[in-house]
mmCIF file of C-alpha atoms in Angstrom:
data_model
loop_
_atom_site.group_PDB
_atom_site.id
_atom_site.type_symbol
_atom_site.label_atom_id
_atom_site.label_comp_id
_atom_site.label_asym_id
_atom_site.label_seq_id
_atom_site.Cartn_x
_atom_site.Cartn_y
_atom_site.Cartn_z
ATOM 1 C CA MET P 1 -0.946 6.159 21.717
ATOM 2 C CA THR P 2 2.699 6.177 20.626
ATOM 3 C CA GLY P 3 1.892 3.785 17.776
ATOM 4 C CA LEU P 4 -1.012 5.966 16.650
ATOM 5 C CA PHE P 5 1.160 9.096 16.817
ATOM 6 C CA THR P 6 3.944 7.605 14.678
ATOM 7 C CA ALA P 7 1.404 6.240 12.174
ATOM 8 C CA ILE P 8 -0.227 9.663 11.800
ATOM 9 C CA LEU P 9 3.202 11.284 11.483
ATOM 10 C CA SER P 10 4.232 8.725 8.851
ATOM 11 C CA VAL P 11 1.096 9.341 6.773
ATOM 12 C CA ILE P 12 1.596 13.116 7.020
ATOM 13 C CA VAL P 13 5.220 12.780 5.878
ATOM 14 C CA LEU P 14 4.295 10.507 2.962
ATOM 15 C CA ILE P 15 1.325 12.561 1.767
ATOM 16 C CA GLY P 16 3.284 15.768 2.262
ATOM 17 C CA THR P 17 6.251 14.450 0.286
ATOM 18 C CA ALA P 18 3.977 13.289 -2.532
ATOM 19 C CA PHE P 19 2.401 16.757 -2.605
ATOM 20 C CA LEU P 20 5.805 18.465 -2.772
ATOM 21 C CA LEU P 21 6.908 16.115 -5.573
ATOM 22 C CA SER P 22 3.709 16.675 -7.566
ATOM 23 C CA ASN P 23 4.181 18.249 -10.992
ATOM 24 C CA ASN P 24 0.584 19.480 -11.088
ATOM 25 C CA LYS P 25 -0.596 20.309 -7.575
ATOM 26 C CA LYS P 26 -3.781 22.035 -8.734
ATOM 27 C CA ASN P 27 -5.103 18.889 -10.384
ATOM 28 C CA ILE P 28 -4.456 16.393 -7.574
ATOM 29 C CA ASN P 29 -7.526 14.175 -7.175
ATOM 30 C CA TYR P 30 -8.072 14.541 -3.418
ATOM 31 C CA ARG P 31 -11.256 12.537 -3.660
ATOM 32 C CA ALA P 32 -9.210 9.549 -4.814
ATOM 33 C CA VAL P 33 -6.625 10.118 -2.062
ATOM 34 C CA VAL P 34 -9.262 10.120 0.673
ATOM 35 C CA ILE P 35 -11.213 7.165 -0.730
ATOM 36 C CA LEU P 36 -8.123 5.017 -1.234
ATOM 37 C CA PHE P 37 -6.749 5.841 2.216
ATOM 38 C CA ILE P 38 -10.044 5.029 3.957
ATOM 39 C CA ALA P 39 -10.283 1.813 1.922
ATOM 40 C CA GLN P 40 -6.803 0.859 3.148
ATOM 41 C CA LEU P 41 -7.750 1.425 6.781
ATOM 42 C CA VAL P 42 -10.959 -0.595 6.414
ATOM 43 C CA THR P 43 -9.180 -3.425 4.584
ATOM 44 C CA ALA P 44 -6.353 -3.684 7.127
ATOM 45 C CA TYR P 45 -8.732 -3.539 10.086
ATOM 46 C CA ALA P 46 -11.066 -6.111 8.549
ATOM 47 C CA MET P 47 -8.276 -8.562 7.757
ATOM 48 C CA LEU P 48 -6.528 -8.212 11.116
ATOM 49 C CA HIS P 49 -9.309 -7.500 13.611
ATOM 50 C CA THR P 50 -12.608 -8.982 12.449
ATOM 51 C CA THR P 51 -13.780 -12.564 12.529
ATOM 52 C CA ILE P 52 -14.886 -12.520 8.896
ATOM 53 C CA GLY P 53 -11.656 -10.924 7.711
ATOM 54 C CA GLY P 54 -9.585 -13.308 9.807
ATOM 55 C CA ASN P 55 -11.446 -16.288 8.396
ATOM 56 C CA ILE P 56 -10.861 -15.018 4.860
ATOM 57 C CA VAL P 57 -7.130 -14.674 5.529
ATOM 58 C CA ILE P 58 -7.026 -18.190 6.981
ATOM 59 C CA ALA P 59 -9.003 -19.604 4.050
ATOM 60 C CA VAL P 60 -6.790 -17.951 1.439
ATOM 61 C CA THR P 61 -3.652 -19.005 3.338
ATOM 62 C CA ASN P 62 -4.899 -22.590 3.423
ATOM 63 C CA PHE P 63 -5.700 -22.348 -0.282
ATOM 64 C CA PHE P 64 -2.137 -21.294 -1.094
ATOM 65 C CA SER P 65 -0.777 -23.970 1.246
ATOM 66 C CA GLN P 66 -2.732 -26.565 -0.693
ATOM 67 C CA LEU P 67 -1.499 -25.153 -3.993
ATOM 68 C CA MET P 68 2.057 -25.459 -2.723
ATOM 69 C CA GLU P 69 1.401 -29.077 -1.796
ATOM 70 C CA PHE P 70 0.205 -29.725 -5.351
ATOM 71 C CA GLY P 71 3.346 -28.032 -6.633
ATOM 72 C CA ARG P 72 5.537 -30.176 -4.373
ATOM 73 C CA GLU P 73 4.010 -33.297 -5.912
ATOM 74 C CA GLY P 74 5.454 -32.323 -9.281
ATOM 75 C CA ILE P 75 8.776 -31.270 -7.745
ATOM 76 C CA ALA P 76 9.048 -34.553 -5.824
ATOM 77 C CA PHE P 77 8.487 -36.538 -9.015
ATOM 78 C CA VAL P 78 11.343 -34.767 -10.792
ATOM 79 C CA PHE P 79 13.750 -34.248 -7.883
ATOM 80 C CA GLY P 80 12.616 -36.911 -5.424
ATOM 81 C CA GLY P 81 15.835 -38.910 -5.843
ATOM 82 C CA PHE P 82 17.997 -36.192 -4.311
ATOM 83 C CA VAL P 83 19.416 -36.702 -0.814
ATOM 84 C CA PHE P 84 19.567 -33.412 1.064
ATOM 85 C CA ALA P 85 22.119 -32.636 3.766
ATOM 86 C CA ASN P 86 20.521 -32.638 7.241
ATOM 87 C CA ASP P 87 17.160 -33.294 5.530
ATOM 88 C CA THR P 88 17.113 -29.642 4.418
ATOM 89 C CA PRO P 89 15.909 -29.204 0.818
ATOM 90 C CA VAL P 90 17.745 -26.854 -1.523
ATOM 91 C CA PHE P 91 16.062 -23.432 -1.681
ATOM 92 C CA PHE P 92 15.791 -23.496 -5.479
ATOM 93 C CA ILE P 93 14.038 -26.860 -5.418
ATOM 94 C CA SER P 94 11.829 -26.416 -2.356
ATOM 95 C CA VAL P 95 10.806 -22.774 -2.872
ATOM 96 C CA LEU P 96 11.584 -21.331 -6.292
ATOM 97 C CA LEU P 97 10.298 -24.267 -8.322
ATOM 98 C CA LEU P 98 6.860 -23.757 -6.764
ATOM 99 C CA ILE P 99 6.677 -20.747 -9.098
ATOM 100 C CA VAL P 100 6.413 -23.143 -12.050
ATOM 101 C CA PHE P 101 3.087 -24.556 -10.860
ATOM 102 C CA THR P 102 1.564 -21.244 -9.744
ATOM 103 C CA SER P 103 2.585 -19.638 -13.039
ATOM 104 C CA THR P 104 0.915 -22.493 -14.904
ATOM 105 C CA LEU P 105 -2.275 -22.068 -12.896
ATOM 106 C CA LEU P 106 -2.331 -18.320 -13.568
ATOM 107 C CA SER P 107 -1.861 -18.979 -17.276
ATOM 108 C CA VAL P 108 -4.815 -21.368 -17.317
ATOM 109 C CA LEU P 109 -7.052 -18.951 -15.373
ATOM 110 C CA THR P 110 -6.082 -16.223 -17.833
ATOM 111 C CA TYR P 111 -6.866 -18.373 -20.868
ATOM 112 C CA ILE P 112 -10.346 -19.248 -19.577
ATOM 113 C CA ARG P 113 -10.876 -15.491 -18.951
ATOM 114 C CA ILE P 114 -11.480 -15.710 -15.191
ATOM 115 C CA LEU P 115 -8.584 -13.435 -14.215
ATOM 116 C CA PRO P 116 -8.925 -10.920 -17.081
ATOM 117 C CA LEU P 117 -12.612 -10.345 -16.374
ATOM 118 C CA MET P 118 -12.032 -10.084 -12.628
ATOM 119 C CA ILE P 119 -9.240 -7.528 -13.128
ATOM 120 C CA LYS P 120 -11.228 -5.585 -15.720
ATOM 121 C CA TYR P 121 -14.254 -5.077 -13.498
ATOM 122 C CA LEU P 122 -12.290 -4.508 -10.286
ATOM 123 C CA GLY P 123 -10.120 -1.920 -12.025
ATOM 124 C CA GLY P 124 -13.224 -0.348 -13.534
ATOM 125 C CA ALA P 125 -14.870 -0.164 -10.105
ATOM 126 C CA ILE P 126 -11.809 1.572 -8.622
ATOM 127 C CA SER P 127 -11.807 4.052 -11.503
ATOM 128 C CA LYS P 128 -15.503 4.783 -11.134
ATOM 129 C CA VAL P 129 -15.338 5.306 -7.374
ATOM 130 C CA THR P 130 -12.125 7.358 -7.310
ATOM 131 C CA GLY P 131 -12.359 9.186 -10.625
ATOM 132 C CA LEU P 132 -8.889 7.993 -11.666
ATOM 133 C CA PRO P 133 -8.279 6.912 -15.297
ATOM 134 C CA VAL P 134 -9.553 3.446 -16.226
ATOM 135 C CA ILE P 135 -6.334 2.222 -17.843
ATOM 136 C CA GLU P 136 -4.126 3.096 -14.868
ATOM 137 C CA SER P 137 -6.598 1.618 -12.378
ATOM 138 C CA PHE P 138 -6.797 -1.559 -14.421
ATOM 139 C CA SER P 139 -3.016 -1.787 -14.813
ATOM 140 C CA THR P 140 -2.463 -1.382 -11.074
ATOM 141 C CA VAL P 141 -4.886 -4.188 -10.231
ATOM 142 C CA ALA P 142 -3.396 -6.355 -12.974
ATOM 143 C CA SER P 143 0.102 -5.877 -11.539
ATOM 144 C CA SER P 144 -0.964 -7.613 -8.321
ATOM 145 C CA ILE P 145 -1.747 -10.715 -10.406
ATOM 146 C CA PHE P 146 0.645 -10.658 -13.356
ATOM 147 C CA GLY P 147 3.476 -8.554 -11.909
ATOM 148 C CA ASP P 148 4.952 -5.379 -13.371
ATOM 149 C CA THR P 149 5.791 -6.651 -16.861
ATOM 150 C CA GLY P 150 2.550 -8.600 -17.260
ATOM 151 C CA ALA P 151 0.439 -5.630 -16.228
ATOM 152 C CA LEU P 152 2.173 -3.305 -18.680
ATOM 153 C CA LEU P 153 1.823 -5.817 -21.499
ATOM 154 C CA ALA P 154 -1.888 -6.069 -20.719
ATOM 155 C CA VAL P 155 -2.279 -2.370 -21.586
ATOM 156 C CA LYS P 156 0.347 -2.267 -24.336
ATOM 157 C CA THR P 157 -2.054 -0.832 -26.918
ATOM 158 C CA HIS P 158 -2.607 2.203 -24.664
ATOM 159 C CA ILE P 159 1.021 2.889 -23.639
ATOM 160 C CA PRO P 160 2.035 4.691 -26.886
ATOM 161 C CA LYS P 161 -0.817 7.183 -26.333
ATOM 162 C CA MET P 162 -0.054 7.921 -22.656
ATOM 163 C CA ASN P 163 1.316 11.285 -21.600
ATOM 164 C CA ARG P 164 4.134 11.504 -19.032
ATOM 165 C CA ASN P 165 1.864 11.538 -15.980
ATOM 166 C CA ARG P 166 -0.269 8.604 -17.048
ATOM 167 C CA LEU P 167 2.819 6.564 -17.892
ATOM 168 C CA PHE P 168 4.323 7.424 -14.501
ATOM 169 C CA ILE P 169 1.218 6.179 -12.693
ATOM 170 C CA ALA P 170 1.090 2.936 -14.687
ATOM 171 C CA THR P 171 4.775 2.088 -14.204
ATOM 172 C CA THR P 172 5.108 3.243 -10.580
ATOM 173 C CA ALA P 173 1.948 1.509 -9.408
ATOM 174 C CA SER P 174 3.069 -1.706 -11.121
ATOM 175 C CA MET P 175 6.358 -1.528 -9.191
ATOM 176 C CA THR P 176 4.507 -1.472 -5.857
ATOM 177 C CA SER P 177 2.893 -4.861 -6.434
ATOM 178 C CA VAL P 178 4.133 -8.416 -6.989
ATOM 179 C CA SER P 179 3.144 -11.292 -9.242
ATOM 180 C CA ALA P 180 0.712 -13.819 -7.778
ATOM 181 C CA SER P 181 2.941 -16.552 -9.186
ATOM 182 C CA ILE P 182 5.559 -15.895 -6.497
ATOM 183 C CA VAL P 183 3.220 -15.262 -3.556
ATOM 184 C CA GLY P 184 3.507 -18.902 -2.507
ATOM 185 C CA ALA P 185 7.304 -18.602 -2.408
ATOM 186 C CA TYR P 186 7.035 -15.523 -0.173
ATOM 187 C CA MET P 187 4.820 -17.458 2.228
ATOM 188 C CA THR P 188 7.614 -19.923 2.920
ATOM 189 C CA MET P 189 9.841 -17.094 4.193
ATOM 190 C CA ILE P 190 7.599 -14.585 5.991
ATOM 191 C CA PRO P 191 4.189 -14.917 7.757
ATOM 192 C CA PRO P 192 1.560 -15.666 5.061
ATOM 193 C CA LYS P 193 -1.088 -13.345 6.497
ATOM 194 C CA TYR P 194 1.078 -10.266 5.968
ATOM 195 C CA VAL P 195 1.747 -11.285 2.381
ATOM 196 C CA LEU P 196 -1.998 -11.452 1.742
ATOM 197 C CA ILE P 197 -2.721 -8.171 3.535
ATOM 198 C CA ALA P 198 0.026 -6.344 1.643
ATOM 199 C CA LEU P 199 -1.352 -7.345 -1.770
ATOM 200 C CA PRO P 200 -4.541 -5.205 -1.750
ATOM 201 C CA LEU P 201 -2.935 -2.433 0.313
ATOM 202 C CA ASN P 202 -0.114 -2.091 -2.212
ATOM 203 C CA VAL P 203 -2.602 -1.608 -5.051
ATOM 204 C CA MET P 204 -4.147 1.307 -3.192
ATOM 205 C CA SER P 205 -0.838 2.742 -1.916
ATOM 206 C CA GLY P 206 0.618 2.764 -5.416
ATOM 207 C CA LEU P 207 -2.388 4.476 -6.969
ATOM 208 C CA LEU P 208 -2.747 6.972 -4.129
ATOM 209 C CA LEU P 209 0.832 8.275 -4.126
ATOM 210 C CA ALA P 210 1.579 7.960 -7.860
ATOM 211 C CA SER P 211 -1.599 9.857 -8.781
ATOM 212 C CA MET P 212 -0.615 12.642 -6.379
ATOM 213 C CA VAL P 213 2.903 12.954 -7.778
ATOM 214 C CA ALA P 214 1.676 12.792 -11.389
ATOM 215 C CA PRO P 215 -2.029 13.750 -11.515
ATOM 216 C CA ALA P 216 -3.935 12.407 -14.513
ATOM 217 C CA GLN P 217 -7.463 13.216 -15.558
ATOM 218 C CA TYR P 218 -10.214 10.686 -16.211
ATOM 219 C CA VAL P 219 -10.581 10.014 -19.935
ATOM 220 C CA GLU P 220 -14.115 9.429 -21.171
ATOM 221 C CA GLY P 221 -14.725 6.421 -23.371
ATOM 222 C CA GLU P 222 -11.572 4.415 -22.588
ATOM 223 C CA ARG P 223 -12.149 0.679 -22.636
ATOM 224 C CA ILE P 224 -10.179 -2.380 -21.635
ATOM 225 C CA LYS P 225 -10.012 -5.281 -24.077
ATOM 226 C CA VAL P 226 -9.863 -8.634 -22.344
ATOM 227 C CA LYS P 227 -8.344 -10.248 -25.422
ATOM 228 C CA ASP P 228 -5.213 -8.110 -24.977
ATOM 229 C CA MET P 229 -4.383 -10.238 -21.923
ATOM 230 C CA ILE P 230 -4.894 -13.594 -23.636
ATOM 231 C CA HIS P 231 -1.989 -14.712 -25.790
ATOM 232 C CA ASP P 232 -2.552 -18.478 -25.984
ATOM 233 C CA GLU P 233 -4.550 -20.254 -28.675
ATOM 234 C CA SER P 234 -5.483 -23.337 -26.654
ATOM 235 C CA LEU P 235 -5.638 -24.654 -23.103
ATOM 236 C CA PHE P 236 -2.599 -26.874 -23.616
ATOM 237 C CA GLU P 237 -0.609 -23.961 -25.014
ATOM 238 C CA ALA P 238 -1.556 -21.968 -21.909
ATOM 239 C CA ILE P 239 -0.330 -24.806 -19.673
ATOM 240 C CA GLY P 240 2.927 -25.139 -21.589
ATOM 241 C CA ASN P 241 3.634 -21.420 -21.753
ATOM 242 C CA GLY P 242 2.729 -20.978 -18.090
ATOM 243 C CA ALA P 243 5.167 -23.695 -17.064
ATOM 244 C CA ILE P 244 7.943 -22.287 -19.253
ATOM 245 C CA ASP P 245 7.360 -18.747 -17.987
ATOM 246 C CA GLY P 246 7.391 -20.024 -14.410
ATOM 247 C CA MET P 247 10.690 -21.813 -14.972
ATOM 248 C CA LYS P 248 12.154 -18.627 -16.457
ATOM 249 C CA VAL P 249 11.089 -16.632 -13.401
ATOM 250 C CA ALA P 250 12.515 -19.266 -11.042
ATOM 251 C CA GLY P 251 15.794 -19.238 -12.973
ATOM 252 C CA ILE P 252 15.975 -15.437 -13.023
ATOM 253 C CA VAL P 253 15.266 -15.168 -9.294
ATOM 254 C CA GLY P 254 17.824 -17.889 -8.584
ATOM 255 C CA ALA P 255 20.464 -16.130 -10.696
ATOM 256 C CA MET P 256 19.768 -12.787 -9.013
ATOM 257 C CA LEU P 257 20.011 -14.390 -5.563
ATOM 258 C CA ILE P 258 23.424 -15.855 -6.425
ATOM 259 C CA ALA P 259 24.615 -12.510 -7.778
ATOM 260 C CA TYR P 260 23.304 -10.254 -5.012
ATOM 261 C CA ILE P 261 24.083 -12.491 -2.044
ATOM 262 C CA SER P 262 27.625 -13.029 -3.365
ATOM 263 C CA LEU P 263 28.138 -9.294 -3.980
ATOM 264 C CA ILE P 264 26.766 -8.391 -0.557
ATOM 265 C CA ALA P 265 29.080 -10.974 1.042
ATOM 266 C CA MET P 266 32.053 -9.438 -0.792
ATOM 267 C CA VAL P 267 31.071 -5.883 0.165
ATOM 268 C CA ASN P 268 30.545 -6.960 3.790
ATOM 269 C CA PHE P 269 34.014 -8.525 3.857
ATOM 270 C CA VAL P 270 35.618 -5.319 2.580
ATOM 271 C CA LEU P 271 33.609 -3.053 4.894
ATOM 272 C CA THR P 272 34.250 -5.214 7.958
ATOM 273 C CA ALA P 273 37.961 -5.345 7.206
ATOM 274 C CA THR P 274 38.242 -1.582 6.671
ATOM 275 C CA ILE P 275 35.713 0.149 8.934
ATOM 276 C CA GLY P 276 34.559 -2.682 11.205
ATOM 277 C CA THR P 277 30.917 -2.860 10.126
ATOM 278 C CA ASP P 278 28.851 -4.376 7.333
ATOM 279 C CA LEU P 279 26.496 -3.041 4.659
ATOM 280 C CA THR P 280 23.338 -4.163 6.433
ATOM 281 C CA THR P 281 24.256 -2.212 9.565
ATOM 282 C CA ILE P 282 25.055 0.924 7.517
ATOM 283 C CA LEU P 283 21.731 0.670 5.700
ATOM 284 C CA GLY P 284 20.060 0.045 9.050
ATOM 285 C CA TYR P 285 21.277 3.359 10.437
ATOM 286 C CA ILE P 286 20.271 5.199 7.246
ATOM 287 C CA LEU P 287 16.739 3.784 7.127
ATOM 288 C CA SER P 288 16.109 3.450 10.882
ATOM 289 C CA PRO P 289 14.048 6.698 10.984
ATOM 290 C CA VAL P 290 11.810 5.308 8.227
ATOM 291 C CA ALA P 291 11.442 2.028 10.124
ATOM 292 C CA TRP P 292 10.465 3.988 13.231
ATOM 293 C CA LEU P 293 7.854 5.952 11.281
ATOM 294 C CA MET P 294 6.391 2.652 10.073
ATOM 295 C CA GLY P 295 5.891 1.608 13.705
ATOM 296 C CA VAL P 296 8.996 -0.475 14.404
ATOM 297 C CA PRO P 297 10.077 -0.214 18.088
ATOM 298 C CA ALA P 298 13.164 1.946 18.626
ATOM 299 C CA ASN P 299 15.296 -0.972 19.860
ATOM 300 C CA GLU P 300 14.685 -2.876 16.589
ATOM 301 C CA MET P 301 14.649 -0.114 14.003
ATOM 302 C CA ILE P 302 18.307 -0.458 12.962
ATOM 303 C CA ARG P 303 17.963 -4.176 12.212
ATOM 304 C CA ALA P 304 14.650 -3.532 10.456
ATOM 305 C CA GLY P 305 16.200 -0.690 8.461
ATOM 306 C CA GLY P 306 18.995 -3.013 7.355
ATOM 307 C CA ILE P 307 16.487 -5.511 5.945
ATOM 308 C CA MET P 308 14.601 -2.692 4.209
ATOM 309 C CA GLY P 309 17.779 -1.354 2.668
ATOM 310 C CA THR P 310 18.794 -4.802 1.477
ATOM 311 C CA LYS P 311 15.476 -5.102 -0.317
ATOM 312 C CA ILE P 312 15.853 -1.751 -2.075
ATOM 313 C CA ILE P 313 19.404 -2.287 -3.336
ATOM 314 C CA SER P 314 18.919 -5.972 -4.247
ATOM 315 C CA ASN P 315 15.426 -7.519 -4.202
ATOM 316 C CA GLU P 316 12.709 -8.775 -1.871
ATOM 317 C CA PHE P 317 13.906 -12.401 -1.978
ATOM 318 C CA VAL P 318 17.366 -11.518 -0.653
ATOM 319 C CA ALA P 319 15.782 -9.388 2.078
ATOM 320 C CA MET P 320 13.219 -12.037 3.020
ATOM 321 C CA LEU P 321 15.889 -14.703 3.357
ATOM 322 C CA GLY P 322 17.832 -12.436 5.704
ATOM 323 C CA PHE P 323 14.696 -11.448 7.611
ATOM 324 C CA LYS P 324 13.602 -15.078 8.001
ATOM 325 C CA GLU P 325 16.682 -15.780 10.104
ATOM 326 C CA ILE P 326 15.958 -13.007 12.633
ATOM 327 C CA ILE P 327 12.146 -13.244 12.804
ATOM 328 C CA PRO P 328 12.239 -15.408 15.987
ATOM 329 C CA ASN P 329 14.133 -12.625 17.765
ATOM 330 C CA MET P 330 11.917 -9.735 16.649
ATOM 331 C CA SER P 331 8.676 -8.396 18.136
ATOM 332 C CA ALA P 332 5.348 -9.246 16.524
ATOM 333 C CA LYS P 333 4.926 -5.630 15.410
ATOM 334 C CA THR P 334 8.305 -5.504 13.685
ATOM 335 C CA VAL P 335 7.645 -8.820 11.956
ATOM 336 C CA GLY P 336 4.312 -7.593 10.595
ATOM 337 C CA VAL P 337 5.518 -4.145 9.541
ATOM 338 C CA VAL P 338 8.731 -5.286 7.839
ATOM 339 C CA SER P 339 6.983 -8.249 6.168
ATOM 340 C CA ALA P 340 4.395 -5.898 4.646
ATOM 341 C CA PHE P 341 7.162 -3.557 3.450
ATOM 342 C CA LEU P 342 9.008 -6.376 1.691
ATOM 343 C CA VAL P 343 6.065 -7.507 -0.456
ATOM 344 C CA SER P 344 6.737 -5.368 -3.523
ATOM 345 C CA PHE P 345 9.024 -5.073 -6.550
ATOM 346 C CA ALA P 346 10.319 -1.645 -5.478
ATOM 347 C CA ASN P 347 14.083 -2.017 -5.983
ATOM 348 C CA PHE P 348 16.763 -0.747 -8.358
ATOM 349 C CA SER P 349 16.743 -3.804 -10.627
ATOM 350 C CA THR P 350 13.017 -3.376 -11.300
ATOM 351 C CA ILE P 351 13.699 -0.015 -12.956
ATOM 352 C CA GLY P 352 15.566 -1.889 -15.684
ATOM 353 C CA ILE P 353 12.854 -4.529 -15.988
ATOM 354 C CA ILE P 354 10.102 -1.947 -16.423
ATOM 355 C CA LEU P 355 12.233 0.120 -18.779
ATOM 356 C CA GLY P 356 12.924 -2.937 -20.926
ATOM 357 C CA THR P 357 9.231 -3.845 -21.023
ATOM 358 C CA VAL P 358 8.156 -0.366 -22.106
ATOM 359 C CA LYS P 359 10.989 -0.251 -24.657
ATOM 360 C CA ALA P 360 9.689 -3.462 -26.232
ATOM 361 C CA ILE P 361 6.290 -1.786 -26.578
ATOM 362 C CA ASP P 362 7.287 1.742 -27.618
ATOM 363 C CA GLU P 363 10.822 3.119 -27.983
ATOM 364 C CA LYS P 364 9.770 6.745 -27.480
ATOM 365 C CA GLN P 365 7.923 6.051 -24.236
ATOM 366 C CA SER P 366 10.885 4.109 -22.840
ATOM 367 C CA ALA P 367 13.003 7.264 -23.095
ATOM 368 C CA MET P 368 10.461 9.005 -20.902
ATOM 369 C CA VAL P 369 10.523 6.161 -18.350
ATOM 370 C CA ALA P 370 14.336 6.380 -18.234
ATOM 371 C CA LYS P 371 14.075 10.046 -17.220
ATOM 372 C CA PHE P 372 11.820 9.396 -14.212
ATOM 373 C CA GLY P 373 13.201 5.968 -13.251
ATOM 374 C CA LEU P 374 14.673 6.990 -9.879
ATOM 375 C CA LYS P 375 11.592 9.045 -9.035
ATOM 376 C CA MET P 376 9.478 6.007 -9.881
ATOM 377 C CA LEU P 377 11.477 3.878 -7.418
ATOM 378 C CA PHE P 378 11.296 6.562 -4.715
ATOM 379 C CA VAL P 379 7.500 6.852 -4.943
ATOM 380 C CA ALA P 380 7.069 3.057 -5.115
ATOM 381 C CA THR P 381 9.188 2.743 -1.964
ATOM 382 C CA MET P 382 7.008 5.392 -0.317
ATOM 383 C CA ALA P 383 4.011 3.219 -1.219
ATOM 384 C CA SER P 384 5.634 0.252 0.555
ATOM 385 C CA VAL P 385 6.181 2.452 3.609
ATOM 386 C CA LEU P 386 2.508 3.516 3.540
ATOM 387 C CA THR P 387 1.359 -0.115 3.334
ATOM 388 C CA ALA P 388 3.641 -1.109 6.213
ATOM 389 C CA THR P 389 2.516 1.876 8.305
ATOM 390 C CA ILE P 390 -1.148 0.948 7.977
ATOM 391 C CA VAL P 391 -0.416 -2.694 8.818
ATOM 392 C CA GLY P 392 1.569 -1.575 11.875
ATOM 393 C CA LEU P 393 -1.314 0.593 13.034
ATOM 394 C CA PHE P 394 -3.471 -2.499 13.560
ATOM 395 C CA ILE P 395 -0.905 -4.816 15.166
#
């Protein structure tokens, strides 16, 4: 009963905060809120507590495991001559380079129109059922495949025409998701099933909260053009561009890991020398009430809060690497809840990434994004909390 009570309290706090932040309370689409929330409960229950849902999770996990094995074949060919200390592969080689293969596969599936059509009709179905705008629904679904920048580029022809609220929904919802190209890398650090469960829940959490904070009306006659998502002229160009894009992502993530982990180490040294504690512990105390609301047991909420804070100020990879080390010492509930929270792009650096993407599309709209950047991060983080809360409810 305690778990149910905290979950209900968490949902009330999140929905209540979104209502208070709303810039147009009279036009909140409560039908969409209710439908999306019920869909989240059904999805989480089905994936965690039904035979069919469990089998689907296992099948998809095995599918990604096989994809990673294919990726390792290519990595072994290029880097197979390396001798690793204590037989432990380098993180960049064993984990990040898997992004190259998954990015290539996504590029191929996009070129042959499988992913664009799937996203178009799934986004259209969400829009039809909830009454939310088609473009924003489509963009949110697309972000769970292509990531925040890819999803925004897929609707680039519509961005110049968006008002403030519609742009807020599109950018905030994209921040709550992750790119499918790095899902395999996540699965090497945290339990795969929670990665898979978080993906659909994040789509719904992002839409639910962002559309409350910035209500937008359904626009009749809006259409999605599949060709806007296809940028390659041939299959071989798609393969080449996918591989190059994947290598760029791996390099960027690697560079950010070096920067953030080094900076955190430096800050920890200074804090420990001056006040006798480190940054993770400070963040843990600050975010421990949020961790408790998500369902983390009281005796673990400070450590969980520290991981959550690390993710917000740096990125999910840094947080996952830190969380991986303490998973054996944490309860099953904490592992599931925190893992679900970590599967999103909601962090400070993503504000700049989204801002840069919108700026490349439309200079005027980027100025608007700059004004609500921190609010965008706050609501996206709330979406991660909602996803984690629902996961915790069924563990």
